[in-house]
Tab-separated table of C-alpha atoms and ligand atoms in Angstrom:
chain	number	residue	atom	x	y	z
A	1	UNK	CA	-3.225	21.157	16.550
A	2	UNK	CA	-4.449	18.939	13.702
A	3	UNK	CA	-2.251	19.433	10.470
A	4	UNK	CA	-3.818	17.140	8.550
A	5	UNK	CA	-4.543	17.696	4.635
A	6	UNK	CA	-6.932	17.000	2.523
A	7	UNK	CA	-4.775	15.145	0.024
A	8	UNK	CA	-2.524	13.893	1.586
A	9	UNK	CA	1.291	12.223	-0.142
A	10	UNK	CA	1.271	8.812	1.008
A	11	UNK	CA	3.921	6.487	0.630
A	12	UNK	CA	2.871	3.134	0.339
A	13	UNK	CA	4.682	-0.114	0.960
A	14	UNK	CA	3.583	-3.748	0.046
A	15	UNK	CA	5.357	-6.626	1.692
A	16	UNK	CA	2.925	-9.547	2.158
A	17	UNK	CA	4.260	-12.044	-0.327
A	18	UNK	CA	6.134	-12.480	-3.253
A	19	UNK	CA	5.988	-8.661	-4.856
A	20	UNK	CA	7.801	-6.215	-3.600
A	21	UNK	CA	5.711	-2.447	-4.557
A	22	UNK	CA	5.944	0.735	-3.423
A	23	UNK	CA	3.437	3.556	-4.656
A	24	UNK	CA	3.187	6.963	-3.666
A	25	UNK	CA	-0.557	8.554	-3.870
A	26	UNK	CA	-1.394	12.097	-3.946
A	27	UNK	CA	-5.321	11.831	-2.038
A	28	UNK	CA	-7.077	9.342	-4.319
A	29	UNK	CA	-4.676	9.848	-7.344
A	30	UNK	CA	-2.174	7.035	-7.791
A	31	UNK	CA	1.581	8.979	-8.396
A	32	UNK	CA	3.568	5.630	-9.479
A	33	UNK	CA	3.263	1.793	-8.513
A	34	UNK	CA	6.607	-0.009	-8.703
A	35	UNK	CA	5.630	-3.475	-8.587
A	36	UNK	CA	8.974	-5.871	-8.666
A	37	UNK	CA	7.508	-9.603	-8.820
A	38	UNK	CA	10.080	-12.211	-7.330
A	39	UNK	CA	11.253	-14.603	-10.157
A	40	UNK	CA	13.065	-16.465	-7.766
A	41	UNK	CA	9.864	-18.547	-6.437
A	42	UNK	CA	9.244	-20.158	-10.376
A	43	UNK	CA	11.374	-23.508	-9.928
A	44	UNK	CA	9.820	-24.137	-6.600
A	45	UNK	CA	6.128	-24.439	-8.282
A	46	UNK	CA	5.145	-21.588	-4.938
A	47	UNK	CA	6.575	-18.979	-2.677
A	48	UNK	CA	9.843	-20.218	-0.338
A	49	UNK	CA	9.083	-17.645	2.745
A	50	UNK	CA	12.693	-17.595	3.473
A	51	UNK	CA	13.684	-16.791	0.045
A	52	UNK	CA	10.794	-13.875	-0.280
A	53	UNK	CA	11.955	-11.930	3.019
A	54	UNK	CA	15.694	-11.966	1.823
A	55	UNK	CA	14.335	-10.654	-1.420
A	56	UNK	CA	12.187	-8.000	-0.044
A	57	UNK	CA	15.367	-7.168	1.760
A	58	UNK	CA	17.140	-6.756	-1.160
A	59	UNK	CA	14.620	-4.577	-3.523
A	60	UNK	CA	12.785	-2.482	-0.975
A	61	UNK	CA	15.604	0.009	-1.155
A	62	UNK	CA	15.659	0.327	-4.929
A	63	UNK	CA	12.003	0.127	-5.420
A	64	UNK	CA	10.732	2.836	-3.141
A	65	UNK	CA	13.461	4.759	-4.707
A	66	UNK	CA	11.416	4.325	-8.070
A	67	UNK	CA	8.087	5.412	-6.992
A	68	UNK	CA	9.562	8.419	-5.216
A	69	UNK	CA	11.023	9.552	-8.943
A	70	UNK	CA	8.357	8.151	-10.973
A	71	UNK	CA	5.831	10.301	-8.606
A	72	UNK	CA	8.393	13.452	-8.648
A	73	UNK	CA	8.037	13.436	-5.115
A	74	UNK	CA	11.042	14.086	-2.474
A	75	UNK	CA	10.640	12.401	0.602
A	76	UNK	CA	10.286	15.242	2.931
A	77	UNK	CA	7.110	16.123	1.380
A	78	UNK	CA	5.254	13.526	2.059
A	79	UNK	CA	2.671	13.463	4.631
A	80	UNK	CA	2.473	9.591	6.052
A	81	UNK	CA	4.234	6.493	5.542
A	82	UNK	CA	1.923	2.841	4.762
A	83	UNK	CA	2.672	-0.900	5.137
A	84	UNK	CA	0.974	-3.707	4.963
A	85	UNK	CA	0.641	-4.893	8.132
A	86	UNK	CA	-0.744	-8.331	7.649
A	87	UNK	CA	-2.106	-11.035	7.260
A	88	UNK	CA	0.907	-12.326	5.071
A	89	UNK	CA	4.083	-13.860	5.092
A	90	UNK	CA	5.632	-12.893	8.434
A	91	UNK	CA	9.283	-12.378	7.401
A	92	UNK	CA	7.645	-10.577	4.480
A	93	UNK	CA	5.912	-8.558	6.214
A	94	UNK	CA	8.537	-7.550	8.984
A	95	UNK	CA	10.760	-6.036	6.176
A	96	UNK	CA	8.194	-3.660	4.680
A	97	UNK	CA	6.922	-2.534	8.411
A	98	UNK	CA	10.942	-1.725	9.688
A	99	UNK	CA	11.523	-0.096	6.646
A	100	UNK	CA	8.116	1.657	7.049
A	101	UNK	CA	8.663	2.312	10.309
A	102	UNK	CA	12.105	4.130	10.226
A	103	UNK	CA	11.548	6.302	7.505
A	104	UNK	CA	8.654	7.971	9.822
A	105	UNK	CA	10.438	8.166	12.178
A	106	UNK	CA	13.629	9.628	10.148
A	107	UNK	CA	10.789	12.283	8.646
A	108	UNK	CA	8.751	12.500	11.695
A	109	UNK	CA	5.535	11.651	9.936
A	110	UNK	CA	2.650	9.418	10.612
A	111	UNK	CA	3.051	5.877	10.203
A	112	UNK	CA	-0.194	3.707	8.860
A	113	UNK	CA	-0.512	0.201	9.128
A	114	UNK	CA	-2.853	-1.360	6.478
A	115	UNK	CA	-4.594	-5.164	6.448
A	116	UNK	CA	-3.827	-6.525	2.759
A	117	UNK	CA	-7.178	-8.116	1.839
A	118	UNK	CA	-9.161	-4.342	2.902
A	119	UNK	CA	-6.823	-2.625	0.855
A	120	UNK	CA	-7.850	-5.219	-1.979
A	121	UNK	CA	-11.466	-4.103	-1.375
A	122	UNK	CA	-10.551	-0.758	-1.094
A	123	UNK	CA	-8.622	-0.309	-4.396
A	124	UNK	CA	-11.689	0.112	-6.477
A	125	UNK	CA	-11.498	3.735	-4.594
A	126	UNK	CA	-8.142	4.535	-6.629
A	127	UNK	CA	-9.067	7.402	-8.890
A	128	UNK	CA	-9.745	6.165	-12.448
A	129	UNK	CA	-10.580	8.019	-15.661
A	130	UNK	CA	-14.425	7.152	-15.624
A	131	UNK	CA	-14.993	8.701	-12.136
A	132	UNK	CA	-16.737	5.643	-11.065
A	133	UNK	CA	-16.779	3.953	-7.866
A	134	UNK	CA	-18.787	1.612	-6.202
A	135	UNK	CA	-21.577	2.802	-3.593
A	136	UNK	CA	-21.428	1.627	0.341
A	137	UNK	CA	-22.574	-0.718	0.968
A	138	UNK	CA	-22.040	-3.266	-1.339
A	139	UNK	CA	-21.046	-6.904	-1.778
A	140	UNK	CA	-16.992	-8.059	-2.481
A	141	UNK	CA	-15.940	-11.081	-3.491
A	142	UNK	CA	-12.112	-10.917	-2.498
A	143	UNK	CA	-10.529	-13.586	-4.111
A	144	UNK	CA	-6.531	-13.731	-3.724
A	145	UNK	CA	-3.886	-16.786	-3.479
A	146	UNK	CA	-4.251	-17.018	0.115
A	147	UNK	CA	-8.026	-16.114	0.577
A	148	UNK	CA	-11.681	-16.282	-0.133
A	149	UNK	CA	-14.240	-14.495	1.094
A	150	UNK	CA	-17.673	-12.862	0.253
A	151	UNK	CA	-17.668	-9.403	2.178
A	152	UNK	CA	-20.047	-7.041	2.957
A	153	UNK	CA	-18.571	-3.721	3.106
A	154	UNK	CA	-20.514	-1.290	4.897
A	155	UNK	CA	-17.926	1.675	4.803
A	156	UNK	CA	-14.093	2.359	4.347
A	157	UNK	CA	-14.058	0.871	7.829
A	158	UNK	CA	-16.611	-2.215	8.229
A	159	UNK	CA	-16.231	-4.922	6.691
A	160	UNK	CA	-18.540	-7.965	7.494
A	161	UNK	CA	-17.176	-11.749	5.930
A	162	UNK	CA	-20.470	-13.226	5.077
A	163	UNK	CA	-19.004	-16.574	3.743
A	164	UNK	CA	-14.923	-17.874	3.337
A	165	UNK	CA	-13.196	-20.641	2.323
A	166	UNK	CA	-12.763	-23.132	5.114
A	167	UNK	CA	-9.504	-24.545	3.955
A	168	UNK	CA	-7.710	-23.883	0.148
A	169	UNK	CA	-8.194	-19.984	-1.499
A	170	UNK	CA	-9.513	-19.900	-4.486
A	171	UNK	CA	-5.715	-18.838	-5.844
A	172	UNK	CA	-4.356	-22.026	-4.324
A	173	UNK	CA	-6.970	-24.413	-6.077
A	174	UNK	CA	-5.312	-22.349	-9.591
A	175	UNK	CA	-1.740	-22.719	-8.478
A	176	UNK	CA	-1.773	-26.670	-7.647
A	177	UNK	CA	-3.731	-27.533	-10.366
A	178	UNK	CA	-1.154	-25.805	-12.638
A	179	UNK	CA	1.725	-27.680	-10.404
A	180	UNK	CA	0.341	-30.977	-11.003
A	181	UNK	CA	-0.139	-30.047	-14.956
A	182	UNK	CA	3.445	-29.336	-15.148
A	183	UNK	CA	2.582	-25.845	-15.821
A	184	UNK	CA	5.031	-22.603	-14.102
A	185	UNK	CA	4.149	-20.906	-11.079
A	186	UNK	CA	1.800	-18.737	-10.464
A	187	UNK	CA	-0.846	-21.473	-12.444
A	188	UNK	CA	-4.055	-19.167	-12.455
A	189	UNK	CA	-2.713	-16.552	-15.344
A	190	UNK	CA	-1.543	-19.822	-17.343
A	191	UNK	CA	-4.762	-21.766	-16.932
A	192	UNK	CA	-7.048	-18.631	-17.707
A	193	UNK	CA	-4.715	-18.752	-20.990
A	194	UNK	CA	-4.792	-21.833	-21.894
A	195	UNK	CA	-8.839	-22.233	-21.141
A	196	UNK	CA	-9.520	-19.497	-24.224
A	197	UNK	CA	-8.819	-22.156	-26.163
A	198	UNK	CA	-10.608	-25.105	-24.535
A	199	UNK	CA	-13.855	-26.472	-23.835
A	200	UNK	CA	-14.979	-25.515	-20.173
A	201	UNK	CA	-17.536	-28.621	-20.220
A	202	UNK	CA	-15.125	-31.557	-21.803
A	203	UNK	CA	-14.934	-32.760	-18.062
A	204	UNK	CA	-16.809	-32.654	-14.481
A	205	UNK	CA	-15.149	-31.706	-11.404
A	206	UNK	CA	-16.680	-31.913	-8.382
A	207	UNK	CA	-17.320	-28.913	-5.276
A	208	UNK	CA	-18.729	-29.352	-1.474
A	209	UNK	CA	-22.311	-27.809	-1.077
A	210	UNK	CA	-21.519	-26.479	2.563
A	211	UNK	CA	-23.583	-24.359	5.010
A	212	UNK	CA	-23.963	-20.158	4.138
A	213	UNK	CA	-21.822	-19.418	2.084
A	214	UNK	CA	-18.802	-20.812	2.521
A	215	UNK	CA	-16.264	-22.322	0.938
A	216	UNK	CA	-13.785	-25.471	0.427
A	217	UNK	CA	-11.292	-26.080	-2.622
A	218	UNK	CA	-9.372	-28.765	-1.097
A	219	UNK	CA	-11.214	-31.159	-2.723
A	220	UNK	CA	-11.301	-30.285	-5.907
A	221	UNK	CA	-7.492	-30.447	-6.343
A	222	UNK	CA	-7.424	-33.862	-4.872
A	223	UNK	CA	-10.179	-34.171	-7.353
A	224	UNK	CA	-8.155	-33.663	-10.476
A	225	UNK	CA	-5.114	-35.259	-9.144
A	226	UNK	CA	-6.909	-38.510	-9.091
A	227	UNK	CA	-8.880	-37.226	-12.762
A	228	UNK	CA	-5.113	-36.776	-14.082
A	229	UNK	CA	-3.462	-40.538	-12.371
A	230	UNK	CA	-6.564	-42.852	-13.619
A	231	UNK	CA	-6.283	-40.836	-17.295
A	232	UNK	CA	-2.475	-40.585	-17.625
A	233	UNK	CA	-2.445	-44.747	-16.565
A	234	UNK	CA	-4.366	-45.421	-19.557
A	235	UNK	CA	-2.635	-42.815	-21.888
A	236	UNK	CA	0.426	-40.794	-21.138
A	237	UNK	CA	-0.138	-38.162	-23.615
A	238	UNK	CA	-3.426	-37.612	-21.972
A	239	UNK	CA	-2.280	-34.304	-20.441
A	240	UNK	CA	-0.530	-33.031	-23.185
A	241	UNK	CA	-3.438	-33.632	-25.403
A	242	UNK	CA	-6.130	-32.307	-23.737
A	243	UNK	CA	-4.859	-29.459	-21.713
A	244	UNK	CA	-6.969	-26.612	-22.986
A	245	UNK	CA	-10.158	-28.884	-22.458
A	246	UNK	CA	-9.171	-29.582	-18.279
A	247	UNK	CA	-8.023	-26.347	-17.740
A	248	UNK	CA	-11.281	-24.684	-19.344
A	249	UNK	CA	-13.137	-27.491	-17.294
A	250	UNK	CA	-11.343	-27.070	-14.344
A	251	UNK	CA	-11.968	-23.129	-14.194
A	252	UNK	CA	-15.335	-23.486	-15.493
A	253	UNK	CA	-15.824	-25.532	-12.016
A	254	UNK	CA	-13.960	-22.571	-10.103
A	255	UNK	CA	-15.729	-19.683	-11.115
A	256	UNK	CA	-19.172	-21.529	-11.374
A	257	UNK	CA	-18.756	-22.280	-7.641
A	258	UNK	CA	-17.051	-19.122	-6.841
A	259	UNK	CA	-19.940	-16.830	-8.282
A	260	UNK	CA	-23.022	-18.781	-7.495
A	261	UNK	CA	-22.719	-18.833	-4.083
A	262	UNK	CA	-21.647	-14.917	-4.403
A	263	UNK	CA	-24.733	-13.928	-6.203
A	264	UNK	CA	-26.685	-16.211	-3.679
A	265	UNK	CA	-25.566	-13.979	-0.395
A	266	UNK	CA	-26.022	-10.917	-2.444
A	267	UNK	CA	-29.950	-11.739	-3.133
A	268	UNK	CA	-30.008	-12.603	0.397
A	269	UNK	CA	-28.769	-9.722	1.509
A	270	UNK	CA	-30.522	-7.713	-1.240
A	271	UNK	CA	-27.546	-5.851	-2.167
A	272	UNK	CA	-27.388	-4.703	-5.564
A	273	UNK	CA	-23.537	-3.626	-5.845
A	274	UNK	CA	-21.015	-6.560	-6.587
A	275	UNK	CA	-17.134	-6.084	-6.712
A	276	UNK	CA	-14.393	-8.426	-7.355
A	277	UNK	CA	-10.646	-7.916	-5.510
A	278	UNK	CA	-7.402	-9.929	-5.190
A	279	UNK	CA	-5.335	-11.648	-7.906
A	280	UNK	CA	-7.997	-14.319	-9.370
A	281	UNK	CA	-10.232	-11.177	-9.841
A	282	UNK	CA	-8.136	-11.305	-13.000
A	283	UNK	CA	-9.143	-14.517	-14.267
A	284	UNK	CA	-11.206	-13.548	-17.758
A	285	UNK	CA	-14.199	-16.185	-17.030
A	286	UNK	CA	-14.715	-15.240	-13.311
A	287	UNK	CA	-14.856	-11.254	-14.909
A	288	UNK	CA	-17.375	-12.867	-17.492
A	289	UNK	CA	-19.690	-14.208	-15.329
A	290	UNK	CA	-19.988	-12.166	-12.960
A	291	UNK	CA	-20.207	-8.924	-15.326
A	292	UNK	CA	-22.755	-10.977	-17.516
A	293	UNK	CA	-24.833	-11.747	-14.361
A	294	UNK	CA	-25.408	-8.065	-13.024
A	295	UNK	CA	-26.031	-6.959	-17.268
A	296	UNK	CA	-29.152	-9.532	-16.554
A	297	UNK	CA	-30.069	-8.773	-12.934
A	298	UNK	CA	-29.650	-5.129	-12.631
A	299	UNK	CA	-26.796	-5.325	-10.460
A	300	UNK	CA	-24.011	-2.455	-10.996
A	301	UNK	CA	-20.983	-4.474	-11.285
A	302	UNK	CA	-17.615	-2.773	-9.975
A	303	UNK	CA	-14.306	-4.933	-11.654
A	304	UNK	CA	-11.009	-3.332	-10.309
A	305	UNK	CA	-8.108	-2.721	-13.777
A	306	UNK	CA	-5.760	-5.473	-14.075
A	307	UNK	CA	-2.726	-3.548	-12.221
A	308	UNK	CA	-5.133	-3.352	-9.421
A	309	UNK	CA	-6.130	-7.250	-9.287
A	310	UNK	CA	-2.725	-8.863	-8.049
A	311	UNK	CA	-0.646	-7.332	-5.376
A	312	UNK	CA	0.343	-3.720	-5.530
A	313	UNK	CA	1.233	-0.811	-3.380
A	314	UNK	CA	-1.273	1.465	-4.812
A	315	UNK	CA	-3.951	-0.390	-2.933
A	316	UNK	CA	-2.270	-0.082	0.448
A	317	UNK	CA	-2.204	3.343	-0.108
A	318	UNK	CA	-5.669	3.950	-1.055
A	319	UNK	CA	-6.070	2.243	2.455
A	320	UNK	CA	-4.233	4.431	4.086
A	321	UNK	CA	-5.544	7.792	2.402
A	322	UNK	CA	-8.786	6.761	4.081
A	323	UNK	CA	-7.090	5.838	7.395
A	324	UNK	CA	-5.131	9.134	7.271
A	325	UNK	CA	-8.560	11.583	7.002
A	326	UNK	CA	-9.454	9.207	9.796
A	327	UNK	CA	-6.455	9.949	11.668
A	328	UNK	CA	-6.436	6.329	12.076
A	329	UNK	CA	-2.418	6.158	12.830
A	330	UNK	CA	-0.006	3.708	14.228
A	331	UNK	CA	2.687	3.770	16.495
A	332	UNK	CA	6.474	2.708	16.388
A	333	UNK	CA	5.729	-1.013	18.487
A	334	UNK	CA	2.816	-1.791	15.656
A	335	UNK	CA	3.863	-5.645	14.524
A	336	UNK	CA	2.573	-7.401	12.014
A	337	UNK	CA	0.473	-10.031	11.967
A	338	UNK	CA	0.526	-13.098	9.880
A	339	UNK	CA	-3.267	-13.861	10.698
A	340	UNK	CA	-4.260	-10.719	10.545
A	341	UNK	CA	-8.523	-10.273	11.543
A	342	UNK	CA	-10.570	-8.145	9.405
B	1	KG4	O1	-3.862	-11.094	-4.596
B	1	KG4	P1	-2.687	-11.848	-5.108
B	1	KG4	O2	-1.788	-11.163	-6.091
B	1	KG4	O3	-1.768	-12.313	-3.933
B	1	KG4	C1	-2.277	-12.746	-2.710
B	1	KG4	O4	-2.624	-11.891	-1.881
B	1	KG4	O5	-2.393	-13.987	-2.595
B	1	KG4	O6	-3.247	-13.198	-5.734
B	1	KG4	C2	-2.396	-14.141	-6.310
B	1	KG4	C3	-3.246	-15.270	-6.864
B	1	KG4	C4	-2.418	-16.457	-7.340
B	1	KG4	O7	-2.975	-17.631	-6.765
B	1	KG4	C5	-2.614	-16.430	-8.855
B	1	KG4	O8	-2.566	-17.709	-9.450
B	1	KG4	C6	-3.996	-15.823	-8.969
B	1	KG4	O9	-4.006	-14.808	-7.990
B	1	KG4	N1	-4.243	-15.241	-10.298
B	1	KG4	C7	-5.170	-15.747	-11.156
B	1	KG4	C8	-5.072	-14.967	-12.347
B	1	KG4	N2	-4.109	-14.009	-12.151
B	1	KG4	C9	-3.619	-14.194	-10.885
B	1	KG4	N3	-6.024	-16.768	-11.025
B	1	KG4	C10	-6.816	-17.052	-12.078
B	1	KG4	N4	-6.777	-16.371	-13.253
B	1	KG4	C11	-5.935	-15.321	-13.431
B	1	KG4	N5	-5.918	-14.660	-14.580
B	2	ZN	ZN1	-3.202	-10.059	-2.245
């Protein structure tokens, strides 16, 4: 007999990279979202995968502790048990799915395994104050540190890349332009900060026209690195000085390539919902543009809240909620998957 409910208590559990979250959802309603970011990363300029699974390790405990009192929720009434089960770090990811995995089996209760950038997509599902969602199907741009793609999402279920990056994510083009500026990892909420107060056309950086609508950011890095050497050889204070003006120049050429080609695939696919997900869904010009474009082209425009942008639990378990009506389950040998497909 099915004993499924309606809405379901999940307990959610996000692994992938450096933030360790756990959220507990009642249906569509988020109950808490413990988010503990790993400090330890900072001096390294990027995530040490070594030093994130020994520090998942050590706050998995203590955080899903959190969101089970923050949510008011005992663990033997919940209803199903989520991790992220890729694509991610893989270390990362093993400690969220063994934790996930024996505390179903200690409470005998489905266990849901959950692919990190769909649960990106799928956070603009989380309940929210205005009751409003987005309506299937519609265009996502899913822009996180390790990914960039333009997807067309059909249902909870299908999602269809039209276009991706074919080397950098749009994150990593933020985070090693920040390393080579001397700024702190990660770079992309320090350059959107220091941009407010620069001028996004003081310089030109170049981007790669390729086929569809793809994607390639390895370039552009190289591009500034080489911008930065010839400029710092004939003044050393270059960087110092002008700092608001590349990193307002340098986003201006992120979001400028990162939104025409989106708007692009959505007139060819004459869809007339956009979204944004992942991290750089945060960034204040790429939320600009894209907000400003569907005001003047009648598209409804669906931005996730800031909690929701950069890794969370919450999102996994919005994922799952939909997997769990689904009955879309798991079993005990599910592994994770560092490459994980769509
Ligand atoms: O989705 P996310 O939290 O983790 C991954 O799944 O990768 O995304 C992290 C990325 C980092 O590259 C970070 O620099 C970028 O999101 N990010 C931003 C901003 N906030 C976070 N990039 C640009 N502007 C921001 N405000
Ligand atoms: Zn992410």
């Amino acid at each position: 007999m099915d004993s499924r409910v309606d809405d379901p208590l999940i307990l959610a559990i996000e692994s992938s990279c450096d933030e360790t979250s756990a959220s507990v959802l009642c249906g569509r309603t988020v109950l808490s979202n413990v988010i503990a970011t790993q400090k330890i990363h900072e001096k390294y300029g990027g995530v040490v995968p070594e030093l994130a699974s020994r520090a998942h390790q050590a706050k998995i405990v203590p955080v899903v502790d959190q969101a089970l009192q923050e949510a008011g929720i005992d663990k033997s009434q919940l209803h199903a048990v989520a991790f992220t089960q890729g694509p991610g770090l893989m270390g990362a990811l093993l400690v969220g799915s063994s934790f996930a995995k024996s505390l179903a089996l200690g409470l005998n209760i489905p266990l849901i395994g959950v692919h990190h950038m769909e649960a990106h997509i799928l956070a603009h599902f989380i309940r929210n104050k205005e009751e409003r969602y987005p309506q299937f199907p519609f265009l996502c741009l899913t822009v996180s540190g390790g990914h960039t793609q333009i997807v067309h999402v059909k249902s909870a279920s299908e999602f269809e890349i039209v276009g991706e990056t074919i080397d950098d994510a749009a994150g990593e083009a933020f985070d090693k332009a920040a390393k080579v500026l001397g700024l702190p990892y990660p770079g992309g909420p320090m350059i959107d900060r220091l941009a407010a107060t620069g001028d996004p056309s003081a310089f030109h950086f170049t981007t790669p026209r390729l086929p569809d609508f793809n994607y390639s950011f390895s370039g552009l890095k190289t591009n500034l690195l080489y911008f930065l050497r010839e400029k710092n050889a004939a003044d050393a204070t270059f960087i110092e000085r002008e700092l608001p003006n590349i990193c307002a120049s340098y986003q201006r050429t992120i979001t400028e390539y990162l939104t025409s080609r989106f708007f692009a695939a959505a007139g060819n696919l004459k869809i007339k919902t956009l979204a944004l997900a992942g991290g750089v869904s945060a960034n204040s010009e790429l939320r600009r543009r894209v907000l400003e474009y569907g005001d003047k082209n009648g598209y409804d425009v669906f931005i996730p809240a800031f909690e929701f942008c950069t890794d969370n639990a919450a999102m996994i378990g919005i994922s799952a909620h939909y997997k769990y009506l689904e009955g879309r389950f798991c079993d005990l040998r599910a592994t994770p998957s560092a490459s994980m497909k769509m």
